[in-house]
Structures are given as structure tokens and as C-alpha cells.
Short mmCIF file of C-alpha atoms in Angstrom, two decimals:
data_model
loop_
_atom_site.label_atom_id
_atom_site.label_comp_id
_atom_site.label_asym_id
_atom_site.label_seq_id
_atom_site.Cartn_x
_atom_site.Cartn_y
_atom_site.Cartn_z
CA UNK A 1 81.85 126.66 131.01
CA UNK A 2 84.28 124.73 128.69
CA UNK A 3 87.12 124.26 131.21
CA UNK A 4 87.02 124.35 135.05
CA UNK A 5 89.20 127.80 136.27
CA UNK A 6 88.49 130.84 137.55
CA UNK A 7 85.34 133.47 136.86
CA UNK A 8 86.78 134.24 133.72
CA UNK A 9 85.32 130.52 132.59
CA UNK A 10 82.31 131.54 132.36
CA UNK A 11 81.16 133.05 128.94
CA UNK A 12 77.77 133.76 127.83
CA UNK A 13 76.66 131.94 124.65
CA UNK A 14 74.02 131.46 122.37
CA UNK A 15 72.46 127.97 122.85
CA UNK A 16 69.45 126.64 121.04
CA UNK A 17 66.08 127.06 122.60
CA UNK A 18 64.84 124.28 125.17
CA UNK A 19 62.25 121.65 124.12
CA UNK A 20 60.01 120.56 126.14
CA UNK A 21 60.50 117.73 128.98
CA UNK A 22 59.05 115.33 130.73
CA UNK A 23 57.84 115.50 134.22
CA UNK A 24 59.32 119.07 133.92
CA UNK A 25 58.21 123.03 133.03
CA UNK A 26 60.14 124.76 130.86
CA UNK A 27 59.96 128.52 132.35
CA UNK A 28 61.21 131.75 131.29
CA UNK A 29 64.18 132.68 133.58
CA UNK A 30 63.76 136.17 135.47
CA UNK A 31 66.46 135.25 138.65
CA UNK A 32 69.54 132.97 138.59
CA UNK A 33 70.76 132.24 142.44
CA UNK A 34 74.43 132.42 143.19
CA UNK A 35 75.82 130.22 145.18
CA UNK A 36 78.74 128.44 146.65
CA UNK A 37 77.81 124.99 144.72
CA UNK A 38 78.19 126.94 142.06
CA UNK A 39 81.90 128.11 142.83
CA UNK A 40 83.07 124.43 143.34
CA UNK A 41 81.10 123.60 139.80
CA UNK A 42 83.26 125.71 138.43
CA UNK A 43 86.73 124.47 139.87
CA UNK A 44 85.82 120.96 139.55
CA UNK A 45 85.30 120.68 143.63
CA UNK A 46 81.57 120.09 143.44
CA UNK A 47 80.07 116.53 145.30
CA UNK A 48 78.54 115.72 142.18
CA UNK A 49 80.59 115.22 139.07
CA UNK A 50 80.28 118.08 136.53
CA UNK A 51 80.88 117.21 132.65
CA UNK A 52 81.54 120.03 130.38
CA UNK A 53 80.52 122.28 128.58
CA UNK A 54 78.45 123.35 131.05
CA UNK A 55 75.88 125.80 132.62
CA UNK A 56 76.07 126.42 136.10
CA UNK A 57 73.15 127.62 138.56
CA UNK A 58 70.63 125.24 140.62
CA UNK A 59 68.18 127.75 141.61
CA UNK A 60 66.03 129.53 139.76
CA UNK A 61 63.08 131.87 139.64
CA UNK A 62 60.86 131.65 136.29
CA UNK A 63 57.34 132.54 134.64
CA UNK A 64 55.83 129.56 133.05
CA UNK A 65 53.79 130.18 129.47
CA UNK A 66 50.57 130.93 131.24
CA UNK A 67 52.50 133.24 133.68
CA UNK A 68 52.65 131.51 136.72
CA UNK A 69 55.67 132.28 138.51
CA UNK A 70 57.97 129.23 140.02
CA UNK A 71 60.72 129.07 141.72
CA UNK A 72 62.99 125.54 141.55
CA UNK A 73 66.42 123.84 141.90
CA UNK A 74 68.13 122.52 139.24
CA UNK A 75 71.00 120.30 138.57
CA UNK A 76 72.83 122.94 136.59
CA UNK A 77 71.57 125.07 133.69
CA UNK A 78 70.39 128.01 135.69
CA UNK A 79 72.63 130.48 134.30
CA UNK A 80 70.28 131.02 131.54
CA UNK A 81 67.31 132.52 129.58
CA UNK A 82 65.51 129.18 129.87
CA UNK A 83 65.36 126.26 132.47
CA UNK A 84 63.72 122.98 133.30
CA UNK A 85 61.84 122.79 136.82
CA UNK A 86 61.24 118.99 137.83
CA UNK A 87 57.64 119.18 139.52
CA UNK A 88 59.06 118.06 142.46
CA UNK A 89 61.63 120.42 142.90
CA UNK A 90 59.74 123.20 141.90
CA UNK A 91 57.09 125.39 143.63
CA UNK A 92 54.52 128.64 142.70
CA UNK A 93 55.62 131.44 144.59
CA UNK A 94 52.29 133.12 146.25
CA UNK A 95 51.42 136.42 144.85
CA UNK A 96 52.25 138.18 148.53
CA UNK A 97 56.46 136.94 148.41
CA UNK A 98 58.19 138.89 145.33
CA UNK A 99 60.91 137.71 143.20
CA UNK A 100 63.59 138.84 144.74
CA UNK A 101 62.67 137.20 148.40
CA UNK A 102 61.84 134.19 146.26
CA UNK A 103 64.70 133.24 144.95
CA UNK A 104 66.23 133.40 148.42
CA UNK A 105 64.36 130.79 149.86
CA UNK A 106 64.79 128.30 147.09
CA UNK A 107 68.09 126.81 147.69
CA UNK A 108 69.58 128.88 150.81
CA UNK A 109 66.21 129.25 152.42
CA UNK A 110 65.85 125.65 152.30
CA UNK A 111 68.91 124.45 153.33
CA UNK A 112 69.02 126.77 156.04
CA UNK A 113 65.55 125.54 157.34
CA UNK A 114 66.55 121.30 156.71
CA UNK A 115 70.04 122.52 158.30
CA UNK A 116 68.57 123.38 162.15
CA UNK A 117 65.45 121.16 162.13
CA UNK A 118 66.32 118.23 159.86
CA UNK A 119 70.05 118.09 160.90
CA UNK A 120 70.36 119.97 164.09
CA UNK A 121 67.13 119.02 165.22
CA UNK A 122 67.41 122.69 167.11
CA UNK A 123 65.02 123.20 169.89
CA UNK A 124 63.79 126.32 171.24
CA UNK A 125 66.52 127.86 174.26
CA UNK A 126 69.33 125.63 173.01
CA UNK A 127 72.47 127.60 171.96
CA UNK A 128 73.44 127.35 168.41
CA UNK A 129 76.29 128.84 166.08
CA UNK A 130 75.68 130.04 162.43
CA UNK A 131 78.86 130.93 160.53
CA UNK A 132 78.82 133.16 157.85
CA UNK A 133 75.63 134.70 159.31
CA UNK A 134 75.42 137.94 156.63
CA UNK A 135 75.69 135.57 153.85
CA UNK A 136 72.39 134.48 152.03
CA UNK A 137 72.07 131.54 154.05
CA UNK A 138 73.46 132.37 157.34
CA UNK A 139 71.50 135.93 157.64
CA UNK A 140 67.93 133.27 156.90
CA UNK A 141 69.45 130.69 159.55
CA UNK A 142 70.02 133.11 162.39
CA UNK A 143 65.93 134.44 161.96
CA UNK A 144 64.55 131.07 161.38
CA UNK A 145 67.23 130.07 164.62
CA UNK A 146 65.58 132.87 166.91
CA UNK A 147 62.21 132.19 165.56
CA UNK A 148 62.41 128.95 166.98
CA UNK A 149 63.32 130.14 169.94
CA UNK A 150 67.00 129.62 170.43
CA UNK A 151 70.11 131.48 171.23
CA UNK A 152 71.93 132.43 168.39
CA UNK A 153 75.88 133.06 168.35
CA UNK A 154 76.44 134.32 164.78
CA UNK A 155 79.82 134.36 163.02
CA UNK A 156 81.32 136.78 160.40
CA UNK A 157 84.21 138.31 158.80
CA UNK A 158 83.32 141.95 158.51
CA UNK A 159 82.34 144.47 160.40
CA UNK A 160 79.49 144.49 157.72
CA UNK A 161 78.37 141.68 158.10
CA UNK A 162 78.58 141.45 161.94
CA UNK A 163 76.43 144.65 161.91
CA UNK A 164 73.55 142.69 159.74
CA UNK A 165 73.55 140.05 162.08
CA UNK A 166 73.13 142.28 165.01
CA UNK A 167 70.44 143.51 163.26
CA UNK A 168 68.51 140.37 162.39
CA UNK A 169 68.39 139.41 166.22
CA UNK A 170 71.49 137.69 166.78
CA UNK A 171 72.41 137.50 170.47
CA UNK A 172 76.08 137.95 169.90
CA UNK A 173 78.09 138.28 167.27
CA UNK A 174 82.02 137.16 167.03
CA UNK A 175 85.05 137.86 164.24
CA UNK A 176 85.28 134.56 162.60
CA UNK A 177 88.63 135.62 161.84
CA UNK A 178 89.92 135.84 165.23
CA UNK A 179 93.34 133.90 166.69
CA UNK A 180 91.06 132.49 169.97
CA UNK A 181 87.80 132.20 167.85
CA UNK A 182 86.62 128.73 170.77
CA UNK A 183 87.56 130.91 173.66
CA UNK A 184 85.19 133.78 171.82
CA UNK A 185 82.51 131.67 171.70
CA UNK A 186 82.43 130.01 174.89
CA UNK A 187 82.42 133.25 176.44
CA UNK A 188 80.08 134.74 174.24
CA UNK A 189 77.88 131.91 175.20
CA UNK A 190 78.24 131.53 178.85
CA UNK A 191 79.95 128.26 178.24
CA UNK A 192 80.15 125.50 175.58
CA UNK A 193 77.71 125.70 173.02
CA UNK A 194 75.08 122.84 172.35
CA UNK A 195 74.83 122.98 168.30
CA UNK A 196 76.94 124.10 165.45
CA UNK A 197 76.78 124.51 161.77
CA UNK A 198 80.08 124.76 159.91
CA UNK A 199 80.91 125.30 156.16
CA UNK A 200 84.28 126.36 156.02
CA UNK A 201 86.94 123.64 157.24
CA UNK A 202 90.31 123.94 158.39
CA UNK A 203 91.12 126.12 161.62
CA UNK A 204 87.08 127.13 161.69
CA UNK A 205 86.51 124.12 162.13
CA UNK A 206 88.88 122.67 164.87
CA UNK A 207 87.95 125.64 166.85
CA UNK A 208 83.92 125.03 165.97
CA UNK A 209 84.49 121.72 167.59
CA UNK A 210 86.79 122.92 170.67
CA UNK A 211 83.74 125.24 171.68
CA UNK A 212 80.84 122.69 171.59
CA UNK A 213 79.82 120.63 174.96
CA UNK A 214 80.29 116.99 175.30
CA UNK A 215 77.37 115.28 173.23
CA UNK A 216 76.91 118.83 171.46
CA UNK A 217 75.61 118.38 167.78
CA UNK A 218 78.15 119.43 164.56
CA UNK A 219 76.40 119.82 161.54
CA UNK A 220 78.84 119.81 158.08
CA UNK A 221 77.72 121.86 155.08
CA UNK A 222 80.70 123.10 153.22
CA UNK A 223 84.14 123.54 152.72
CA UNK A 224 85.02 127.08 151.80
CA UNK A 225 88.23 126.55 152.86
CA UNK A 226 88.83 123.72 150.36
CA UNK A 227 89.82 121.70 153.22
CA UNK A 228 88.45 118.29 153.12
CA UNK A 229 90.14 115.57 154.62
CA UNK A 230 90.83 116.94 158.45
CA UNK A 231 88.02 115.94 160.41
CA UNK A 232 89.92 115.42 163.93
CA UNK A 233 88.47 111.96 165.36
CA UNK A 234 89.99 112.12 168.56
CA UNK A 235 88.51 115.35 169.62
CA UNK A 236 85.28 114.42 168.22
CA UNK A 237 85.48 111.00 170.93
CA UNK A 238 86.69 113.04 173.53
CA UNK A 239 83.42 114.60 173.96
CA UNK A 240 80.96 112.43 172.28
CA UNK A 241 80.24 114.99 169.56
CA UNK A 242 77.63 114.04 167.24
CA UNK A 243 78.39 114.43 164.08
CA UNK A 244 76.02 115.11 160.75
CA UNK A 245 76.49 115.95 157.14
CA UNK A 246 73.88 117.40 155.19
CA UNK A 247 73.53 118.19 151.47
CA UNK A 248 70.15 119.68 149.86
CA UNK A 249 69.97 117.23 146.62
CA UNK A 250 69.71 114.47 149.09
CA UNK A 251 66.23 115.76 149.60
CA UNK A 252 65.24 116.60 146.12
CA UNK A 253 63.37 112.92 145.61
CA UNK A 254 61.64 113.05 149.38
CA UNK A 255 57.63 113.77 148.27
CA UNK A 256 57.17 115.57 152.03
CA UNK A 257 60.47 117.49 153.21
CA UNK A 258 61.08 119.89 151.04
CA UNK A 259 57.11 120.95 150.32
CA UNK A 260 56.97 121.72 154.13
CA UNK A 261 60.22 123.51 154.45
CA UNK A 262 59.10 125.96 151.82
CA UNK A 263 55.35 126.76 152.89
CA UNK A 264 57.30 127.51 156.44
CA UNK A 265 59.73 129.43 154.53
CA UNK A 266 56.54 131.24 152.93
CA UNK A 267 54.65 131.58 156.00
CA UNK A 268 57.72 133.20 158.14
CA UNK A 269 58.58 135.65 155.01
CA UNK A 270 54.34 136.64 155.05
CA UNK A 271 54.03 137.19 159.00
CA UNK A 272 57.09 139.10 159.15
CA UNK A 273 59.82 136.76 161.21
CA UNK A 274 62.08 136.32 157.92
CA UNK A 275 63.32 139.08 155.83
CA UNK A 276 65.35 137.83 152.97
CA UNK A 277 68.40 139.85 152.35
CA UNK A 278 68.68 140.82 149.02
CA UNK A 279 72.91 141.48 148.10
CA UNK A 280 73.52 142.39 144.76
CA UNK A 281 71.49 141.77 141.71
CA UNK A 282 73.94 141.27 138.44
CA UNK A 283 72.92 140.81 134.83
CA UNK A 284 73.52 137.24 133.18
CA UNK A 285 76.30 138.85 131.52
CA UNK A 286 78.26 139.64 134.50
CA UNK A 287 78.22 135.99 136.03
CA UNK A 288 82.18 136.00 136.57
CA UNK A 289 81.83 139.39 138.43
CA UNK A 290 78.87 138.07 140.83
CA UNK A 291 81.13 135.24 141.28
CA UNK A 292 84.40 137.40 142.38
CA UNK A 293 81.79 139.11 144.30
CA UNK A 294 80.97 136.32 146.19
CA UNK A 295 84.73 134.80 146.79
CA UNK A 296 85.56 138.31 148.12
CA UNK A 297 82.27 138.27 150.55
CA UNK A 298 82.05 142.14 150.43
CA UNK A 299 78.16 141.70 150.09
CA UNK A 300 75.22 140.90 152.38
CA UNK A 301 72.93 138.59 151.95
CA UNK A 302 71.51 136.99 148.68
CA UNK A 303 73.61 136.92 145.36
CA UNK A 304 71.75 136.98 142.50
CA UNK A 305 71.95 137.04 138.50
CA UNK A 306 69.03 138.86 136.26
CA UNK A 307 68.05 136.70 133.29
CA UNK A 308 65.53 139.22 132.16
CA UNK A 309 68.10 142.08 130.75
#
């Protein structure tokens, strides 16, 4: 990228080779995740400031020189042939999980997982809502969600995706698009609902609120909507709603959290609880399509770009 914009900002270009780093590995890019991060990179909407020129992508699965196979997040850079994995933020992926499962649980799986236990501190046969569930993320929260043991009300926007969270175990399953979307979920519930994530803003999130029970938990991960600055106070008071924010780089520096969210993210993948959805797979070249791809949320599951060809 050499100017913020659309997909048609991103170009593919021939960069020199990486050198070595400290306190890094330098690995041989096979998948590139696509992600929402990476949309606000791109329109100069991200958290964290982005200078160009640059190369988005902060997760990425990679064979080292003596073919060990990693997977990592990255601040930027992983739209590429080559990356840098910090040892901390990196991990071998077991021979049992493949590559395209792998690169899944990096950035998505992980938030997902920090999201309900870290965050939401979900408990098993509490009720909690998952927006977007037949996105990358949401389609991991809702299995991880009824893993634990809870009740899952899943949101989406298509009958698509609605059928893939039926599917993954979802106990119901509600039009995010909908004119009464509270009343929806109340009733889908049996009443007002005890946690909620939200990533999109605006009306979602007004209604979000509106369904959850006085000292019900709100967890904020996004802003799809672009809509930043209307987090209603008042109704927040009026029930006590607890309120928390979370964003994965936060983590990145924390020696324990993020080492135990992925061996559980490992574990549930090997005994069978979490399938990874795997959405489409686009070459490197095709970045801006994977990206109108994603704005247009006609896929399921994981977005993901193929470094190798």
C-alpha cells in the first residue's frame, strides 16, 4: 500500500529479500490471514497508526529453513513471500492440525478464545451472543462457547451463514439485519441475555445492549460499522452493564496468555470440538479481491491468501 483507499490499493511488488532479525524467525510464507484489522489498515481506521508504504497482514502461517512449520502474528508485513515471527508471538503447529486449520486459530482463534474467557469470563449455562457467527471468528466462538458449556444465540446476515451456525451447535440463530433485532433475542433467549460480544457499532449495538440483563457483561471488539463515538452511557447505567474492550496486541507481550489459549485452541481442533472453517483460499495476487470478498461477507468462515503460488 502507498495510499490508504479502497482494494484497489493494494499492489503486489517486488521487495528485497528479508535479513535476518533479532529475537525473530524469518519463515517462508505458505498462508496470509485476512482479516478485518486488515480492512481498517487499509483505510487508515486501524487502532494502531499505519505509515506507508506498507504491507498489510498480522497472521501468518510459514516453514522455517529447517522446515518447521509456525504459525504467528505480526504487526503488518504478512501479505508476503517472507515474514518475521517474534518468538513470542509465534508457535509450531503440531504435525496432527494442517495449514489451513492453522492459520485459523492464529489471530481469530485466539481472539475468539481471550474474547469469552479473558473478557467475558463465560461460564458454562450462561447465555451468550456471538455476532457475525459464520465469519472466521464468530463460527470458532460459537464451538469454543458450547464447548464450555453455554447457550449460544448466534447472529448473522445470510441465510448462509445462519445455516453454518445451526450447524456448528448454535442454539438459535437470529437475522442480524432485522428492524426488532433486542426483541429477537430476548425471545430467542427466554429473556435478557447475560453476555454479549459486539463488533459492529451503530444500531447493532444499541439493540446488543437493549437485550442484555441488568449487570449483563458487553464485550467491544470492532467497529464494522465505522461507528465509533456512540456508546450510549445512560442505557449502559440504567442496568449496570459491564462494560469491556478487548484488542489481541494487548496480549502479544503477556509470557502466559496467549501460549495457553493456543494449546486449547490445539487440543479442541485434535479431539474434535472445533472445526475451523476454511472460506476461500486466494493467491497473493488477488489480495484486493479477498478483501471485496470479505466487505461483501458472501463467504463462510476463514479468509485466507496463498503465498506459495
Amino acid at each position: 500500500m502507498k495510499e490508504f483507499g479502497g482494494p484497489e490499493v493494494l499492489r503486489i511488488e517486488e521487495v528485497p529479500d528479508l535479513e535476518p532479525r533479532p529475537a525473530h524467525q524469518l519463515v517462508r510464507v505458505v498462508r496470509a490471514g485476512v482479516n478485518y484489522a486488515d480492512v481498517h489498515a487499509r483505510t487508515d481506521s486501524y487502532l494502531a497508526p499505519v505509515t506507508l508504504p506498507y504491507t498489510p497482514g498480522n497472521e501468518v502461517l510459514g516453514t522455517t529453513t529447517d522446515g518447521r512449520r509456525l504459525i504467528g502474528l505480526t504487526q503488518g508485513g504478512g501479505y508476503a513471500e517472507q515474514a518475521h515471527l517474534h518468538r513470542r508471538a509465534s508457535w509450531e503447529v503440531p504435525d496432527d492440525i494442517d495449514d489451513d486449520q492453522a492459520i485459523a486459530l492464529a489471530l481469530q482463534g485466539q481472539s475468539a478464545w481471550h474474547l469469552l474467557f479473558t473478557a467475558a469470563q463465560l461460564q458454562p449455562d450462561q447465555t451468550v451472543l456471538i455476532p457475525a457467527a459464520g465469519s472466521g471468528l464468530g463460527s470458532i466462538a460459537v464451538q469454543l462457547a458450547k464447548r464450555a458449556g453455554a447457550r449460544v444465540i448466534a447472529l448473522a446476515s445470510t441465510e448462509l451463514r445462519r445455516r453454518l451456525a445451526r450447524e456448528l451447535g448454535a442454539d438459535a440463530i437470529i437475522d442480524s439485519t432485522a428492524d426488532d433485532l433486542a426483541e429477537r433475542i430476548v425471545e430467542a433467549a427466554g429473556g435478557p441475555i447475560h453476555t454479549a460480544l459486539e463488533m459492529t457499532g451503530g444500531t447493532v449495538l444499541r439493540e446488543t445492549i437493549a437485550a442484555l440483563a441488568p449487570r449483563g457483561r458487553l464485550v467491544l471488539y470492532g467497529y464494522a460499522s465505522g461507528q465509533t463515538t456512540d456508546l450510549p452511557t445512560r442505557a449502559l447505567m440504567e442496568k449496570s452493564i459491564n462494560v469491556n474492550t478487548f484488542w489481541l496486541p494487548h496480549l502479544y507481550a503477556d509470557r502466559t496468555a496467549l501460549p495457553t489459549s493456543i494449546n486449547a485452541l490445539f487440543e479442541a481442533v485434535r479431539d474434535g470440538s472445533l472445526t475451523p472453517i476454511t472460506g476461500a483460499i486466494h493467491p497473493l495476487t488477488d489480495a484486493a479481491e479477498a478483501h471485496t470478498t470479505l466487505a461483501t461477507r458472501t463467504h463462510l468462515g476463514k479468509l485466507s491468501l496463498d503465498a506459495a503460488h
